Amino acid sequence: MNDDPKRDLEVVPTKQPKQQHVRVGVGVVVQDPLRPSAVFCGIRKGSHGAGSLALPGGHLEMMETWEACARREVQEEMGVDLDPAQMKYGHVTNDIMADEQKHYVTLYILGRIRTGTNTVPHNMEPHKCEGWKSYTWQELRAMLDDTESPKLFGPLKHLIEDNPPIVQEYLSKTTAPPTK
């Protein structure tokens, strides 16, 4: 998955973290229907990773499928509906945030906005996000080393570092015909 052996061997702090269990996060790679090679990201507010650029997403709830979580989070955060027929598993990262005493396994779902519905994301949670903007995969990759760009949220940074081919392949295809 990751070619950087140092990241996989990060040392967990010796003091007991506040978070007692690994949590499962779902990050959603939402293709911009107006710029099919781009995905929506927003600057986080009021939580761990505040001030950093992140994908929409959140916690997987008990008994919830990954896809249902992705659809729920995108609807809650962006006010748009994902097309269930256009969703697929994309990747997984192991996200140890030692400074914040948090540890997540983040599952990435690739999704497209359902055609025939609102395709413009709205900031539905302004207390949690500054707003949504689309970025190409190349723009996000360039942010890894660019100190002038927004800081990348840990899970998004790991996804971009891993650079899974499935994400690039997904973004190279335009939205399929409308589904009912």
Tab-separated table of C-alpha atoms in Angstrom:
chain	number	residue	atom	x	y	z
A	1	MET	CA	0.000	0.000	0.000
A	2	ASN	CA	2.562	2.576	1.070
A	3	ASP	CA	6.181	2.509	-0.037
A	4	ASP	CA	7.342	4.561	2.962
A	5	PRO	CA	8.345	2.026	5.642
A	6	LYS	CA	8.724	4.795	8.243
A	7	ARG	CA	5.013	5.657	8.089
A	8	ASP	CA	4.029	2.041	8.710
A	9	LEU	CA	6.378	1.849	11.714
A	10	GLU	CA	5.262	5.015	13.505
A	11	VAL	CA	5.597	4.680	17.259
A	12	VAL	CA	2.427	5.006	19.294
A	13	PRO	CA	2.889	7.325	22.300
A	14	THR	CA	3.619	5.584	25.600
A	15	LYS	CA	1.061	7.572	27.597
A	16	GLN	CA	-2.483	6.263	27.412
A	17	PRO	CA	-4.384	8.100	24.648
A	18	LYS	CA	-7.754	9.728	25.286
A	19	GLN	CA	-9.258	7.642	22.503
A	20	GLN	CA	-9.250	4.036	23.737
A	21	HIS	CA	-10.162	2.263	20.486
A	22	VAL	CA	-9.306	2.570	16.843
A	23	ARG	CA	-12.201	4.274	15.063
A	24	VAL	CA	-13.375	3.722	11.512
A	25	GLY	CA	-13.642	6.747	9.271
A	26	VAL	CA	-15.127	6.894	5.795
A	27	GLY	CA	-13.646	9.431	3.387
A	28	VAL	CA	-15.558	10.099	0.190
A	29	VAL	CA	-13.812	10.941	-3.062
A	30	VAL	CA	-16.671	12.876	-4.729
A	31	GLN	CA	-16.068	13.598	-8.409
A	32	ASP	CA	-16.933	17.145	-9.496
A	33	PRO	CA	-19.473	16.744	-12.343
A	34	LEU	CA	-18.278	20.039	-13.897
A	35	ARG	CA	-14.587	19.060	-13.650
A	36	PRO	CA	-14.568	15.238	-13.840
A	37	SER	CA	-10.839	15.007	-13.073
A	38	ALA	CA	-11.412	16.893	-9.774
A	39	VAL	CA	-12.771	16.010	-6.343
A	40	PHE	CA	-14.398	18.118	-3.638
A	41	CYS	CA	-12.452	19.042	-0.497
A	42	GLY	CA	-13.001	21.535	2.301
A	43	ILE	CA	-11.041	23.133	5.150
A	44	ARG	CA	-11.923	21.506	8.501
A	45	LYS	CA	-13.105	23.586	11.463
A	46	GLY	CA	-13.720	22.863	15.145
A	47	SER	CA	-12.309	19.318	15.324
A	48	HIS	CA	-9.028	17.450	15.053
A	49	GLY	CA	-7.257	18.559	11.908
A	50	ALA	CA	-8.815	22.031	12.063
A	51	GLY	CA	-7.389	24.265	9.325
A	52	SER	CA	-6.494	21.340	7.066
A	53	LEU	CA	-7.956	20.321	3.718
A	54	ALA	CA	-10.090	17.159	3.852
A	55	LEU	CA	-12.519	15.077	1.860
A	56	PRO	CA	-16.139	14.874	3.000
A	57	GLY	CA	-16.745	11.966	5.342
A	58	GLY	CA	-17.096	10.901	8.933
A	59	HIS	CA	-17.496	8.011	11.326
A	60	LEU	CA	-18.930	4.667	10.336
A	61	GLU	CA	-21.968	4.040	12.552
A	62	MET	CA	-22.827	0.675	14.078
A	63	MET	CA	-24.481	-1.669	11.533
A	64	GLU	CA	-23.965	0.839	8.691
A	65	THR	CA	-22.504	-0.198	5.334
A	66	TRP	CA	-19.552	1.765	3.970
A	67	GLU	CA	-21.647	2.983	1.062
A	68	ALA	CA	-24.553	4.067	3.304
A	69	CYS	CA	-22.108	5.977	5.490
A	70	ALA	CA	-20.614	7.700	2.438
A	71	ARG	CA	-24.043	8.699	1.124
A	72	ARG	CA	-25.187	9.940	4.551
A	73	GLU	CA	-22.047	11.981	5.214
A	74	VAL	CA	-22.061	13.593	1.750
A	75	GLN	CA	-25.755	14.496	2.117
A	76	GLU	CA	-25.195	15.924	5.628
A	77	GLU	CA	-22.051	17.878	4.711
A	78	MET	CA	-22.625	18.884	1.073
A	79	GLY	CA	-26.377	18.579	0.480
A	80	VAL	CA	-25.920	16.388	-2.620
A	81	ASP	CA	-26.930	12.798	-3.337
A	82	LEU	CA	-24.449	10.175	-4.472
A	83	ASP	CA	-25.512	7.719	-7.162
A	84	PRO	CA	-25.408	4.250	-5.522
A	85	ALA	CA	-24.698	2.630	-8.913
A	86	GLN	CA	-21.601	4.848	-9.335
A	87	MET	CA	-20.015	4.124	-5.932
A	88	LYS	CA	-17.101	1.792	-5.337
A	89	TYR	CA	-14.416	0.980	-2.801
A	90	GLY	CA	-11.252	2.982	-3.410
A	91	HIS	CA	-8.601	2.453	-0.744
A	92	VAL	CA	-7.861	2.221	2.980
A	93	THR	CA	-5.316	4.041	5.158
A	94	ASN	CA	-4.098	3.507	8.719
A	95	ASP	CA	-4.102	6.987	10.269
A	96	ILE	CA	-2.216	7.364	13.541
A	97	MET	CA	-2.512	10.949	14.799
A	98	ALA	CA	-0.191	10.761	17.812
A	99	ASP	CA	-0.226	14.507	18.522
A	100	GLU	CA	-3.999	14.413	18.824
A	101	GLN	CA	-4.062	10.995	20.509
A	102	LYS	CA	-6.319	9.555	17.830
A	103	HIS	CA	-6.107	6.506	15.618
A	104	TYR	CA	-8.375	5.801	12.643
A	105	VAL	CA	-8.640	3.282	9.868
A	106	THR	CA	-10.085	5.277	6.986
A	107	LEU	CA	-11.990	3.596	4.167
A	108	TYR	CA	-12.323	5.562	0.945
A	109	ILE	CA	-15.415	5.322	-1.204
A	110	LEU	CA	-15.363	6.750	-4.723
A	111	GLY	CA	-18.621	8.434	-5.670
A	112	ARG	CA	-20.388	10.525	-8.253
A	113	ILE	CA	-23.271	12.901	-7.658
A	114	ARG	CA	-26.589	11.502	-8.867
A	115	THR	CA	-27.546	13.108	-12.181
A	116	GLY	CA	-30.856	14.908	-12.280
A	117	THR	CA	-30.340	16.177	-8.727
A	118	ASN	CA	-28.555	19.157	-7.227
A	119	THR	CA	-24.953	18.878	-8.425
A	120	VAL	CA	-23.615	21.978	-6.659
A	121	PRO	CA	-22.344	21.251	-3.153
A	122	HIS	CA	-23.422	23.567	-0.361
A	123	ASN	CA	-21.717	23.990	2.986
A	124	MET	CA	-24.361	22.332	5.160
A	125	GLU	CA	-22.160	22.360	8.291
A	126	PRO	CA	-20.419	25.761	8.391
A	127	HIS	CA	-19.321	25.110	11.981
A	128	LYS	CA	-17.306	22.091	10.714
A	129	CYS	CA	-16.126	23.202	7.261
A	130	GLU	CA	-15.193	26.464	5.530
A	131	GLY	CA	-16.814	25.360	2.251
A	132	TRP	CA	-16.298	23.037	-0.713
A	133	LYS	CA	-13.964	23.511	-3.663
A	134	SER	CA	-12.823	21.044	-6.296
A	135	TYR	CA	-9.201	20.046	-6.834
A	136	THR	CA	-7.658	17.790	-9.454
A	137	TRP	CA	-5.659	14.815	-8.229
A	138	GLN	CA	-2.541	16.515	-9.592
A	139	GLU	CA	-3.301	19.696	-7.606
A	140	LEU	CA	-3.701	17.638	-4.435
A	141	ARG	CA	-0.450	15.759	-5.095
A	142	ALA	CA	1.353	19.091	-5.581
A	143	MET	CA	0.135	20.177	-2.109
A	144	LEU	CA	2.221	17.450	-0.470
A	145	ASP	CA	5.354	19.583	-0.813
A	146	ASP	CA	3.904	23.076	-1.253
A	147	THR	CA	4.132	25.115	1.957
A	148	GLU	CA	1.897	27.832	0.428
A	149	SER	CA	-1.033	25.419	-0.026
A	150	PRO	CA	-3.429	24.434	2.735
A	151	LYS	CA	-2.191	21.679	5.032
A	152	LEU	CA	-3.660	18.299	4.140
A	153	PHE	CA	-5.679	16.421	6.782
A	154	GLY	CA	-3.750	13.277	7.811
A	155	PRO	CA	-6.017	10.694	6.144
A	156	LEU	CA	-6.171	12.691	2.876
A	157	LYS	CA	-2.395	13.142	2.977
A	158	HIS	CA	-1.936	9.371	3.372
A	159	LEU	CA	-4.356	8.677	0.495
A	160	ILE	CA	-2.474	11.072	-1.779
A	161	GLU	CA	0.909	9.628	-0.740
A	162	ASP	CA	-0.342	6.098	-1.469
A	163	ASN	CA	-1.620	7.362	-4.863
A	164	PRO	CA	-3.858	4.351	-5.562
A	165	PRO	CA	-4.338	3.773	-9.312
A	166	ILE	CA	-8.063	3.105	-8.816
A	167	VAL	CA	-8.617	6.754	-7.817
A	168	GLN	CA	-6.896	8.062	-10.942
A	169	GLU	CA	-8.796	5.586	-13.110
A	170	TYR	CA	-12.112	6.600	-11.533
A	171	LEU	CA	-11.428	10.308	-12.085
A	172	SER	CA	-10.407	9.732	-15.704
A	173	LYS	CA	-13.949	8.609	-16.518
A	174	THR	CA	-16.832	11.021	-16.857
A	175	THR	CA	-20.151	10.558	-15.134
A	176	ALA	CA	-22.239	7.748	-16.571
A	177	PRO	CA	-25.719	8.314	-18.010
A	178	PRO	CA	-28.424	9.210	-15.476
A	179	THR	CA	-29.802	6.475	-13.279
A	180	LYS	CA	-33.312	6.528	-11.911
